[in-house]
mmCIF file with all atom_site columns, C-alpha atoms in Angstrom:
data_model
loop_
_atom_site.group_PDB
_atom_site.id
_atom_site.type_symbol
_atom_site.label_atom_id
_atom_site.label_alt_id
_atom_site.label_comp_id
_atom_site.label_asym_id
_atom_site.label_entity_id
_atom_site.label_seq_id
_atom_site.pdbx_PDB_ins_code
_atom_site.Cartn_x
_atom_site.Cartn_y
_atom_site.Cartn_z
_atom_site.occupancy
_atom_site.B_iso_or_equiv
_atom_site.pdbx_formal_charge
_atom_site.auth_seq_id
_atom_site.auth_comp_id
_atom_site.auth_asym_id
_atom_site.auth_atom_id
_atom_site.pdbx_PDB_model_num
ATOM 1   C CA . UNK A 1 1   ? 0.363  -0.205  0.145  1.00 42.00 ? 1   UNK A CA 1
ATOM 2   C CA . UNK A 1 2   ? 1.439  3.364   -0.849 1.00 43.00 ? 2   UNK A CA 1
ATOM 3   C CA . UNK A 1 3   ? 2.635  6.225   1.748  1.00 40.00 ? 3   UNK A CA 1
ATOM 4   C CA . UNK A 1 4   ? -0.085 8.264   0.501  1.00 46.00 ? 4   UNK A CA 1
ATOM 5   C CA . UNK A 1 5   ? -3.370 5.644   0.869  1.00 47.00 ? 5   UNK A CA 1
ATOM 6   C CA . UNK A 1 6   ? -1.832 4.991   4.468  1.00 82.00 ? 6   UNK A CA 1
ATOM 7   C CA . UNK A 1 7   ? 0.208  7.172   6.449  1.00 91.00 ? 7   UNK A CA 1
ATOM 8   C CA . UNK A 1 8   ? 1.381  6.401   9.388  1.00 95.00 ? 8   UNK A CA 1
ATOM 9   C CA . UNK A 1 9   ? 2.063  8.317   12.785 1.00 96.00 ? 9   UNK A CA 1
ATOM 10  C CA . UNK A 1 10  ? 5.159  9.408   14.759 1.00 97.00 ? 10  UNK A CA 1
ATOM 11  C CA . UNK A 1 11  ? 5.976  10.342  18.348 1.00 97.00 ? 11  UNK A CA 1
ATOM 12  C CA . UNK A 1 12  ? 9.718  11.988  18.864 1.00 97.00 ? 12  UNK A CA 1
ATOM 13  C CA . UNK A 1 13  ? 11.118 11.364  22.092 1.00 97.00 ? 13  UNK A CA 1
ATOM 14  C CA . UNK A 1 14  ? 13.919 14.278  22.744 1.00 95.00 ? 14  UNK A CA 1
ATOM 15  C CA . UNK A 1 15  ? 15.471 16.671  25.327 1.00 91.00 ? 15  UNK A CA 1
ATOM 16  C CA . UNK A 1 16  ? 16.875 19.160  22.731 1.00 91.00 ? 16  UNK A CA 1
ATOM 17  C CA . UNK A 1 17  ? 14.588 21.576  20.897 1.00 90.00 ? 17  UNK A CA 1
ATOM 18  C CA . UNK A 1 18  ? 16.884 21.811  17.494 1.00 90.00 ? 18  UNK A CA 1
ATOM 19  C CA . UNK A 1 19  ? 17.121 17.864  17.345 1.00 91.00 ? 19  UNK A CA 1
ATOM 20  C CA . UNK A 1 20  ? 13.359 17.329  17.696 1.00 93.00 ? 20  UNK A CA 1
ATOM 21  C CA . UNK A 1 21  ? 12.809 20.098  15.773 1.00 94.00 ? 21  UNK A CA 1
ATOM 22  C CA . UNK A 1 22  ? 15.086 18.579  12.862 1.00 94.00 ? 22  UNK A CA 1
ATOM 23  C CA . UNK A 1 23  ? 13.550 15.527  13.166 1.00 96.00 ? 23  UNK A CA 1
ATOM 24  C CA . UNK A 1 24  ? 9.663  16.993  12.805 1.00 96.00 ? 24  UNK A CA 1
ATOM 25  C CA . UNK A 1 25  ? 10.452 18.648  10.373 1.00 95.00 ? 25  UNK A CA 1
ATOM 26  C CA . UNK A 1 26  ? 12.038 15.921  8.383  1.00 95.00 ? 26  UNK A CA 1
ATOM 27  C CA . UNK A 1 27  ? 8.535  13.442  9.259  1.00 96.00 ? 27  UNK A CA 1
ATOM 28  C CA . UNK A 1 28  ? 5.940  15.728  8.362  1.00 94.00 ? 28  UNK A CA 1
ATOM 29  C CA . UNK A 1 29  ? 7.378  16.010  5.019  1.00 93.00 ? 29  UNK A CA 1
ATOM 30  C CA . UNK A 1 30  ? 5.418  12.740  4.566  1.00 94.00 ? 30  UNK A CA 1
ATOM 31  C CA . UNK A 1 31  ? 1.972  13.344  3.356  1.00 92.00 ? 31  UNK A CA 1
ATOM 32  C CA . UNK A 1 32  ? -0.622 13.060  5.658  1.00 93.00 ? 32  UNK A CA 1
ATOM 33  C CA . UNK A 1 33  ? 1.428  11.533  9.021  1.00 95.00 ? 33  UNK A CA 1
ATOM 34  C CA . UNK A 1 34  ? 0.699  12.801  12.438 1.00 95.00 ? 34  UNK A CA 1
ATOM 35  C CA . UNK A 1 35  ? 3.757  13.789  14.591 1.00 96.00 ? 35  UNK A CA 1
ATOM 36  C CA . UNK A 1 36  ? 4.071  14.163  18.295 1.00 96.00 ? 36  UNK A CA 1
ATOM 37  C CA . UNK A 1 37  ? 6.750  15.778  20.190 1.00 96.00 ? 37  UNK A CA 1
ATOM 38  C CA . UNK A 1 38  ? 7.304  15.147  23.797 1.00 95.00 ? 38  UNK A CA 1
ATOM 39  C CA . UNK A 1 39  ? 9.949  14.248  26.531 1.00 94.00 ? 39  UNK A CA 1
ATOM 40  C CA . UNK A 1 40  ? 10.919 11.410  28.343 1.00 93.00 ? 40  UNK A CA 1
ATOM 41  C CA . UNK A 1 41  ? 8.354  11.514  30.658 1.00 92.00 ? 41  UNK A CA 1
ATOM 42  C CA . UNK A 1 42  ? 5.344  12.200  28.194 1.00 94.00 ? 42  UNK A CA 1
ATOM 43  C CA . UNK A 1 43  ? 5.874  8.958   25.869 1.00 94.00 ? 43  UNK A CA 1
ATOM 44  C CA . UNK A 1 44  ? 3.759  6.441   28.106 1.00 92.00 ? 44  UNK A CA 1
ATOM 45  C CA . UNK A 1 45  ? 1.173  9.194   27.944 1.00 93.00 ? 45  UNK A CA 1
ATOM 46  C CA . UNK A 1 46  ? 1.315  9.943   23.975 1.00 94.00 ? 46  UNK A CA 1
ATOM 47  C CA . UNK A 1 47  ? 1.807  5.917   23.532 1.00 94.00 ? 47  UNK A CA 1
ATOM 48  C CA . UNK A 1 48  ? -1.673 5.287   24.718 1.00 92.00 ? 48  UNK A CA 1
ATOM 49  C CA . UNK A 1 49  ? -3.455 8.227   22.351 1.00 93.00 ? 49  UNK A CA 1
ATOM 50  C CA . UNK A 1 50  ? -1.963 6.714   19.797 1.00 92.00 ? 50  UNK A CA 1
ATOM 51  C CA . UNK A 1 51  ? -0.686 3.240   20.254 1.00 93.00 ? 51  UNK A CA 1
ATOM 52  C CA . UNK A 1 52  ? -0.039 2.588   16.380 1.00 93.00 ? 52  UNK A CA 1
ATOM 53  C CA . UNK A 1 53  ? 3.019  5.225   16.496 1.00 95.00 ? 53  UNK A CA 1
ATOM 54  C CA . UNK A 1 54  ? 6.445  4.736   15.964 1.00 97.00 ? 54  UNK A CA 1
ATOM 55  C CA . UNK A 1 55  ? 8.477  6.100   18.790 1.00 97.00 ? 55  UNK A CA 1
ATOM 56  C CA . UNK A 1 56  ? 11.878 8.505   17.472 1.00 97.00 ? 56  UNK A CA 1
ATOM 57  C CA . UNK A 1 57  ? 14.145 8.415   20.480 1.00 96.00 ? 57  UNK A CA 1
ATOM 58  C CA . UNK A 1 58  ? 16.872 11.438  19.663 1.00 96.00 ? 58  UNK A CA 1
ATOM 59  C CA . UNK A 1 59  ? 18.377 10.784  23.606 1.00 93.00 ? 59  UNK A CA 1
ATOM 60  C CA . UNK A 1 60  ? 21.960 10.880  24.617 1.00 90.00 ? 60  UNK A CA 1
ATOM 61  C CA . UNK A 1 61  ? 22.730 7.643   24.643 1.00 87.00 ? 61  UNK A CA 1
ATOM 62  C CA . UNK A 1 62  ? 22.693 6.628   28.425 1.00 87.00 ? 62  UNK A CA 1
ATOM 63  C CA . UNK A 1 63  ? 19.134 8.129   28.271 1.00 91.00 ? 63  UNK A CA 1
ATOM 64  C CA . UNK A 1 64  ? 17.891 5.679   24.998 1.00 92.00 ? 64  UNK A CA 1
ATOM 65  C CA . UNK A 1 65  ? 19.074 2.740   26.353 1.00 89.00 ? 65  UNK A CA 1
ATOM 66  C CA . UNK A 1 66  ? 17.183 3.998   30.202 1.00 89.00 ? 66  UNK A CA 1
ATOM 67  C CA . UNK A 1 67  ? 14.147 4.378   28.172 1.00 91.00 ? 67  UNK A CA 1
ATOM 68  C CA . UNK A 1 68  ? 14.621 1.051   26.078 1.00 90.00 ? 68  UNK A CA 1
ATOM 69  C CA . UNK A 1 69  ? 15.087 -0.753  29.226 1.00 87.00 ? 69  UNK A CA 1
ATOM 70  C CA . UNK A 1 70  ? 11.515 0.781   30.992 1.00 88.00 ? 70  UNK A CA 1
ATOM 71  C CA . UNK A 1 71  ? 10.110 -0.588  27.750 1.00 86.00 ? 71  UNK A CA 1
ATOM 72  C CA . UNK A 1 72  ? 10.385 -4.103  29.263 1.00 83.00 ? 72  UNK A CA 1
ATOM 73  C CA . UNK A 1 73  ? 7.153  -3.159  31.849 1.00 86.00 ? 73  UNK A CA 1
ATOM 74  C CA . UNK A 1 74  ? 5.194  -2.377  29.003 1.00 89.00 ? 74  UNK A CA 1
ATOM 75  C CA . UNK A 1 75  ? 1.823  -4.479  28.138 1.00 87.00 ? 75  UNK A CA 1
ATOM 76  C CA . UNK A 1 76  ? 3.034  -4.036  23.931 1.00 86.00 ? 76  UNK A CA 1
ATOM 77  C CA . UNK A 1 77  ? 6.383  -2.560  23.173 1.00 85.00 ? 77  UNK A CA 1
ATOM 78  C CA . UNK A 1 78  ? 6.185  0.225   19.845 1.00 93.00 ? 78  UNK A CA 1
ATOM 79  C CA . UNK A 1 79  ? 8.134  0.106   17.175 1.00 96.00 ? 79  UNK A CA 1
ATOM 80  C CA . UNK A 1 80  ? 11.256 2.192   17.886 1.00 97.00 ? 80  UNK A CA 1
ATOM 81  C CA . UNK A 1 81  ? 13.946 4.589   15.327 1.00 97.00 ? 81  UNK A CA 1
ATOM 82  C CA . UNK A 1 82  ? 17.249 5.327   17.367 1.00 96.00 ? 82  UNK A CA 1
ATOM 83  C CA . UNK A 1 83  ? 19.056 8.244   16.636 1.00 95.00 ? 83  UNK A CA 1
ATOM 84  C CA . UNK A 1 84  ? 22.415 7.996   18.221 1.00 91.00 ? 84  UNK A CA 1
ATOM 85  C CA . UNK A 1 85  ? 26.133 8.973   17.823 1.00 84.00 ? 85  UNK A CA 1
ATOM 86  C CA . UNK A 1 86  ? 27.323 5.677   17.961 1.00 83.00 ? 86  UNK A CA 1
ATOM 87  C CA . UNK A 1 87  ? 24.709 3.773   15.994 1.00 85.00 ? 87  UNK A CA 1
ATOM 88  C CA . UNK A 1 88  ? 26.294 -0.024  16.463 1.00 80.00 ? 88  UNK A CA 1
ATOM 89  C CA . UNK A 1 89  ? 25.931 0.213   20.351 1.00 80.00 ? 89  UNK A CA 1
ATOM 90  C CA . UNK A 1 90  ? 22.268 -0.027  19.507 1.00 86.00 ? 90  UNK A CA 1
ATOM 91  C CA . UNK A 1 91  ? 21.806 -2.774  16.791 1.00 82.00 ? 91  UNK A CA 1
ATOM 92  C CA . UNK A 1 92  ? 21.758 -5.434  19.046 1.00 81.00 ? 92  UNK A CA 1
ATOM 93  C CA . UNK A 1 93  ? 19.524 -8.655  19.415 1.00 78.00 ? 93  UNK A CA 1
ATOM 94  C CA . UNK A 1 94  ? 18.284 -7.661  22.983 1.00 81.00 ? 94  UNK A CA 1
ATOM 95  C CA . UNK A 1 95  ? 17.337 -3.776  21.955 1.00 87.00 ? 95  UNK A CA 1
ATOM 96  C CA . UNK A 1 96  ? 15.308 -5.394  18.804 1.00 88.00 ? 96  UNK A CA 1
ATOM 97  C CA . UNK A 1 97  ? 13.173 -7.413  21.221 1.00 86.00 ? 97  UNK A CA 1
ATOM 98  C CA . UNK A 1 98  ? 12.197 -4.252  23.121 1.00 88.00 ? 98  UNK A CA 1
ATOM 99  C CA . UNK A 1 99  ? 10.973 -2.549  19.788 1.00 92.00 ? 99  UNK A CA 1
ATOM 100 C CA . UNK A 1 100 ? 13.695 -1.472  18.084 1.00 94.00 ? 100 UNK A CA 1
ATOM 101 C CA . UNK A 1 101 ? 13.371 -1.267  14.124 1.00 96.00 ? 101 UNK A CA 1
ATOM 102 C CA . UNK A 1 102 ? 16.117 1.741   12.864 1.00 96.00 ? 102 UNK A CA 1
ATOM 103 C CA . UNK A 1 103 ? 19.172 2.927   14.019 1.00 94.00 ? 103 UNK A CA 1
ATOM 104 C CA . UNK A 1 104 ? 20.403 5.952   12.203 1.00 94.00 ? 104 UNK A CA 1
ATOM 105 C CA . UNK A 1 105 ? 23.711 8.356   13.305 1.00 90.00 ? 105 UNK A CA 1
ATOM 106 C CA . UNK A 1 106 ? 22.715 11.457  14.867 1.00 88.00 ? 106 UNK A CA 1
ATOM 107 C CA . UNK A 1 107 ? 23.443 13.597  11.319 1.00 88.00 ? 107 UNK A CA 1
ATOM 108 C CA . UNK A 1 108 ? 21.175 11.560  9.670  1.00 91.00 ? 108 UNK A CA 1
ATOM 109 C CA . UNK A 1 109 ? 19.775 13.700  6.750  1.00 93.00 ? 109 UNK A CA 1
ATOM 110 C CA . UNK A 1 110 ? 16.266 14.614  6.323  1.00 94.00 ? 110 UNK A CA 1
ATOM 111 C CA . UNK A 1 111 ? 15.888 11.864  3.621  1.00 95.00 ? 111 UNK A CA 1
ATOM 112 C CA . UNK A 1 112 ? 17.095 9.108   5.750  1.00 95.00 ? 112 UNK A CA 1
ATOM 113 C CA . UNK A 1 113 ? 14.699 10.379  8.609  1.00 96.00 ? 113 UNK A CA 1
ATOM 114 C CA . UNK A 1 114 ? 11.754 9.855   6.473  1.00 96.00 ? 114 UNK A CA 1
ATOM 115 C CA . UNK A 1 115 ? 12.969 6.626   4.645  1.00 96.00 ? 115 UNK A CA 1
ATOM 116 C CA . UNK A 1 116 ? 13.284 4.665   7.706  1.00 96.00 ? 116 UNK A CA 1
ATOM 117 C CA . UNK A 1 117 ? 10.008 6.216   9.151  1.00 96.00 ? 117 UNK A CA 1
ATOM 118 C CA . UNK A 1 118 ? 8.397  4.998   6.026  1.00 95.00 ? 118 UNK A CA 1
ATOM 119 C CA . UNK A 1 119 ? 9.796  1.550   5.786  1.00 96.00 ? 119 UNK A CA 1
ATOM 120 C CA . UNK A 1 120 ? 9.052  1.159   9.579  1.00 96.00 ? 120 UNK A CA 1
ATOM 121 C CA . UNK A 1 121 ? 6.056  2.057   9.076  1.00 95.00 ? 121 UNK A CA 1
ATOM 122 C CA . UNK A 1 122 ? 6.058  -1.144  6.952  1.00 94.00 ? 122 UNK A CA 1
ATOM 123 C CA . UNK A 1 123 ? 7.133  -3.399  8.957  1.00 93.00 ? 123 UNK A CA 1
ATOM 124 C CA . UNK A 1 124 ? 10.785 -3.548  8.229  1.00 94.00 ? 124 UNK A CA 1
ATOM 125 C CA . UNK A 1 125 ? 14.273 -3.423  9.781  1.00 94.00 ? 125 UNK A CA 1
ATOM 126 C CA . UNK A 1 126 ? 16.737 -0.373  8.768  1.00 94.00 ? 126 UNK A CA 1
ATOM 127 C CA . UNK A 1 127 ? 20.254 -0.620  9.690  1.00 86.00 ? 127 UNK A CA 1
ATOM 128 C CA . UNK A 1 128 ? 22.634 2.285   8.305  1.00 85.00 ? 128 UNK A CA 1
ATOM 129 C CA . UNK A 1 129 ? 25.716 1.532   7.200  1.00 82.00 ? 129 UNK A CA 1
ATOM 130 C CA . UNK A 1 130 ? 27.275 3.484   10.553 1.00 77.00 ? 130 UNK A CA 1
ATOM 131 C CA . UNK A 1 131 ? 25.453 0.955   12.586 1.00 72.00 ? 131 UNK A CA 1
ATOM 132 C CA . UNK A 1 132 ? 27.768 -2.458  11.275 1.00 68.00 ? 132 UNK A CA 1
ATOM 133 C CA . UNK A 1 133 ? 29.596 -4.087  13.865 1.00 52.00 ? 133 UNK A CA 1
ATOM 134 C CA . UNK A 1 134 ? 33.810 -3.368  14.437 1.00 54.00 ? 134 UNK A CA 1
ATOM 135 C CA . UNK A 1 135 ? 35.519 -5.711  11.709 1.00 38.00 ? 135 UNK A CA 1
ATOM 136 C CA . UNK A 1 136 ? 36.393 -9.113  13.182 1.00 41.00 ? 136 UNK A CA 1
ATOM 137 C CA . UNK A 1 137 ? 39.930 -8.389  13.666 1.00 38.00 ? 137 UNK A CA 1
ATOM 138 C CA . UNK A 1 138 ? 39.242 -5.950  15.958 1.00 47.00 ? 138 UNK A CA 1
ATOM 139 C CA . UNK A 1 139 ? 36.659 -8.043  17.684 1.00 52.00 ? 139 UNK A CA 1
ATOM 140 C CA . UNK A 1 140 ? 39.460 -10.859 18.064 1.00 50.00 ? 140 UNK A CA 1
ATOM 141 C CA . UNK A 1 141 ? 41.745 -8.764  19.433 1.00 51.00 ? 141 UNK A CA 1
ATOM 142 C CA . UNK A 1 142 ? 39.418 -7.790  21.670 1.00 52.00 ? 142 UNK A CA 1
ATOM 143 C CA . UNK A 1 143 ? 38.272 -11.205 22.867 1.00 53.00 ? 143 UNK A CA 1
ATOM 144 C CA . UNK A 1 144 ? 42.052 -11.680 23.609 1.00 49.00 ? 144 UNK A CA 1
ATOM 145 C CA . UNK A 1 145 ? 42.236 -9.446  26.304 1.00 59.00 ? 145 UNK A CA 1
ATOM 146 C CA . UNK A 1 146 ? 42.269 -10.212 30.224 1.00 65.00 ? 146 UNK A CA 1
ATOM 147 C CA . UNK A 1 147 ? 38.659 -10.934 31.391 1.00 81.00 ? 147 UNK A CA 1
ATOM 148 C CA . UNK A 1 148 ? 37.032 -8.325  33.648 1.00 86.00 ? 148 UNK A CA 1
ATOM 149 C CA . UNK A 1 149 ? 36.533 -8.539  37.029 1.00 89.00 ? 149 UNK A CA 1
ATOM 150 C CA . UNK A 1 150 ? 33.334 -8.313  39.126 1.00 88.00 ? 150 UNK A CA 1
ATOM 151 C CA . UNK A 1 151 ? 34.001 -5.264  40.362 1.00 91.00 ? 151 UNK A CA 1
ATOM 152 C CA . UNK A 1 152 ? 34.908 -4.024  36.945 1.00 92.00 ? 152 UNK A CA 1
ATOM 153 C CA . UNK A 1 153 ? 31.469 -5.352  35.375 1.00 89.00 ? 153 UNK A CA 1
ATOM 154 C CA . UNK A 1 154 ? 29.333 -3.676  37.590 1.00 90.00 ? 154 UNK A CA 1
ATOM 155 C CA . UNK A 1 155 ? 31.183 -0.757  37.478 1.00 93.00 ? 155 UNK A CA 1
ATOM 156 C CA . UNK A 1 156 ? 30.618 -1.150  33.429 1.00 92.00 ? 156 UNK A CA 1
ATOM 157 C CA . UNK A 1 157 ? 27.121 -1.315  34.387 1.00 89.00 ? 157 UNK A CA 1
ATOM 158 C CA . UNK A 1 158 ? 27.189 1.960   35.811 1.00 91.00 ? 158 UNK A CA 1
ATOM 159 C CA . UNK A 1 159 ? 28.884 3.896   32.816 1.00 92.00 ? 159 UNK A CA 1
ATOM 160 C CA . UNK A 1 160 ? 25.827 2.151   30.892 1.00 90.00 ? 160 UNK A CA 1
ATOM 161 C CA . UNK A 1 161 ? 23.776 4.070   32.623 1.00 88.00 ? 161 UNK A CA 1
ATOM 162 C CA . UNK A 1 162 ? 25.460 6.872   32.334 1.00 89.00 ? 162 UNK A CA 1
ATOM 163 C CA . UNK A 1 163 ? 26.904 7.364   35.950 1.00 91.00 ? 163 UNK A CA 1
ATOM 164 C CA . UNK A 1 164 ? 29.933 9.467   36.886 1.00 93.00 ? 164 UNK A CA 1
ATOM 165 C CA . UNK A 1 165 ? 32.672 8.946   38.723 1.00 93.00 ? 165 UNK A CA 1
ATOM 166 C CA . UNK A 1 166 ? 31.421 10.732  42.072 1.00 93.00 ? 166 UNK A CA 1
ATOM 167 C CA . UNK A 1 167 ? 28.100 8.937   42.168 1.00 93.00 ? 167 UNK A CA 1
ATOM 168 C CA . UNK A 1 168 ? 29.998 5.492   41.945 1.00 93.00 ? 168 UNK A CA 1
ATOM 169 C CA . UNK A 1 169 ? 32.820 6.318   44.469 1.00 93.00 ? 169 UNK A CA 1
ATOM 170 C CA . UNK A 1 170 ? 29.818 6.762   46.854 1.00 91.00 ? 170 UNK A CA 1
ATOM 171 C CA . UNK A 1 171 ? 27.110 3.722   45.540 1.00 89.00 ? 171 UNK A CA 1
ATOM 172 C CA . UNK A 1 172 ? 30.007 1.779   45.788 1.00 91.00 ? 172 UNK A CA 1
ATOM 173 C CA . UNK A 1 173 ? 31.720 2.443   48.857 1.00 92.00 ? 173 UNK A CA 1
ATOM 174 C CA . UNK A 1 174 ? 35.298 3.242   47.671 1.00 92.00 ? 174 UNK A CA 1
ATOM 175 C CA . UNK A 1 175 ? 36.905 6.435   46.698 1.00 93.00 ? 175 UNK A CA 1
ATOM 176 C CA . UNK A 1 176 ? 36.936 8.217   43.585 1.00 92.00 ? 176 UNK A CA 1
ATOM 177 C CA . UNK A 1 177 ? 40.809 7.745   42.843 1.00 93.00 ? 177 UNK A CA 1
ATOM 178 C CA . UNK A 1 178 ? 39.458 3.901   43.018 1.00 93.00 ? 178 UNK A CA 1
ATOM 179 C CA . UNK A 1 179 ? 36.833 3.969   40.421 1.00 94.00 ? 179 UNK A CA 1
ATOM 180 C CA . UNK A 1 180 ? 39.516 5.866   37.975 1.00 93.00 ? 180 UNK A CA 1
ATOM 181 C CA . UNK A 1 181 ? 41.645 3.513   38.278 1.00 93.00 ? 181 UNK A CA 1
ATOM 182 C CA . UNK A 1 182 ? 38.678 0.794   37.458 1.00 93.00 ? 182 UNK A CA 1
ATOM 183 C CA . UNK A 1 183 ? 37.476 2.771   35.063 1.00 94.00 ? 183 UNK A CA 1
ATOM 184 C CA . UNK A 1 184 ? 41.087 2.577   33.311 1.00 92.00 ? 184 UNK A CA 1
ATOM 185 C CA . UNK A 1 185 ? 41.052 -1.351  33.431 1.00 91.00 ? 185 UNK A CA 1
ATOM 186 C CA . UNK A 1 186 ? 38.247 -1.237  31.871 1.00 92.00 ? 186 UNK A CA 1
ATOM 187 C CA . UNK A 1 187 ? 39.090 0.780   28.971 1.00 90.00 ? 187 UNK A CA 1
ATOM 188 C CA . UNK A 1 188 ? 42.661 -0.770  28.343 1.00 87.00 ? 188 UNK A CA 1
ATOM 189 C CA . UNK A 1 189 ? 40.814 -4.890  28.328 1.00 87.00 ? 189 UNK A CA 1
ATOM 190 C CA . UNK A 1 190 ? 38.312 -3.676  26.029 1.00 86.00 ? 190 UNK A CA 1
ATOM 191 C CA . UNK A 1 191 ? 40.687 -1.800  23.476 1.00 84.00 ? 191 UNK A CA 1
ATOM 192 C CA . UNK A 1 192 ? 38.228 0.938   24.224 1.00 85.00 ? 192 UNK A CA 1
ATOM 193 C CA . UNK A 1 193 ? 39.536 5.205   23.611 1.00 85.00 ? 193 UNK A CA 1
ATOM 194 C CA . UNK A 1 194 ? 36.533 6.432   25.937 1.00 89.00 ? 194 UNK A CA 1
ATOM 195 C CA . UNK A 1 195 ? 34.050 5.622   28.257 1.00 90.00 ? 195 UNK A CA 1
ATOM 196 C CA . UNK A 1 196 ? 31.427 5.717   25.365 1.00 88.00 ? 196 UNK A CA 1
ATOM 197 C CA . UNK A 1 197 ? 33.504 3.228   23.211 1.00 86.00 ? 197 UNK A CA 1
ATOM 198 C CA . UNK A 1 198 ? 34.187 1.129   26.040 1.00 88.00 ? 198 UNK A CA 1
ATOM 199 C CA . UNK A 1 199 ? 30.269 0.956   26.620 1.00 88.00 ? 199 UNK A CA 1
ATOM 200 C CA . UNK A 1 200 ? 29.619 0.620   22.735 1.00 85.00 ? 200 UNK A CA 1
ATOM 201 C CA . UNK A 1 201 ? 32.292 -2.330  23.019 1.00 84.00 ? 201 UNK A CA 1
ATOM 202 C CA . UNK A 1 202 ? 30.598 -3.714  25.723 1.00 84.00 ? 202 UNK A CA 1
ATOM 203 C CA . UNK A 1 203 ? 27.043 -4.056  24.185 1.00 83.00 ? 203 UNK A CA 1
ATOM 204 C CA . UNK A 1 204 ? 27.790 -5.819  20.860 1.00 78.00 ? 204 UNK A CA 1
ATOM 205 C CA . UNK A 1 205 ? 29.831 -8.539  23.011 1.00 77.00 ? 205 UNK A CA 1
ATOM 206 C CA . UNK A 1 206 ? 26.968 -8.714  25.163 1.00 77.00 ? 206 UNK A CA 1
ATOM 207 C CA . UNK A 1 207 ? 28.992 -7.611  28.728 1.00 80.00 ? 207 UNK A CA 1
ATOM 208 C CA . UNK A 1 208 ? 26.388 -5.201  29.751 1.00 77.00 ? 208 UNK A CA 1
ATOM 209 C CA . UNK A 1 209 ? 22.842 -6.189  30.769 1.00 63.00 ? 209 UNK A CA 1
ATOM 210 C CA . UNK A 1 210 ? 20.268 -4.213  28.653 1.00 58.00 ? 210 UNK A CA 1
#
């Protein structure tokens, strides 16, 4: 059925008004589509009003992950499109079981956003080239490194949730210096150059629970 004959509905979830406006404008370019915009706390109410809607998440990665995990408690998960600085971190089987249908880079063009929405509306999965997993050679190198300790895994989970060093130290009853030591060890073992990259690698390898 054509896009014009069967227009869709989308809910854009964002904190940043600039990103929200850009995504909204791209989707409103689709003939007949209805587009609502809200903040994370408004999503449940908006989706109850429009249960057929595609949800487009435009949030910092840690917030987007928390939102996806929260959907496990919903009776029915919506079809979801995520825009991220690191698309590959989201293209996992675990997130797809929660309703993820498309992952695009944050800088996706209006044409890419519109095409992804139409495809998801038609029941398809959309994988942008930037969401492809890292090379097998790099995976092999990472896999050969020393395993993470239980404390490092605990801190890695907190990193995935966007928790800063001060809160980690307080919650775990250790010093911030010790937290920094563990974070450095995690980055070295995963072969990551930053906390964001470490979390992305951990998600791809199943080291962090969704």
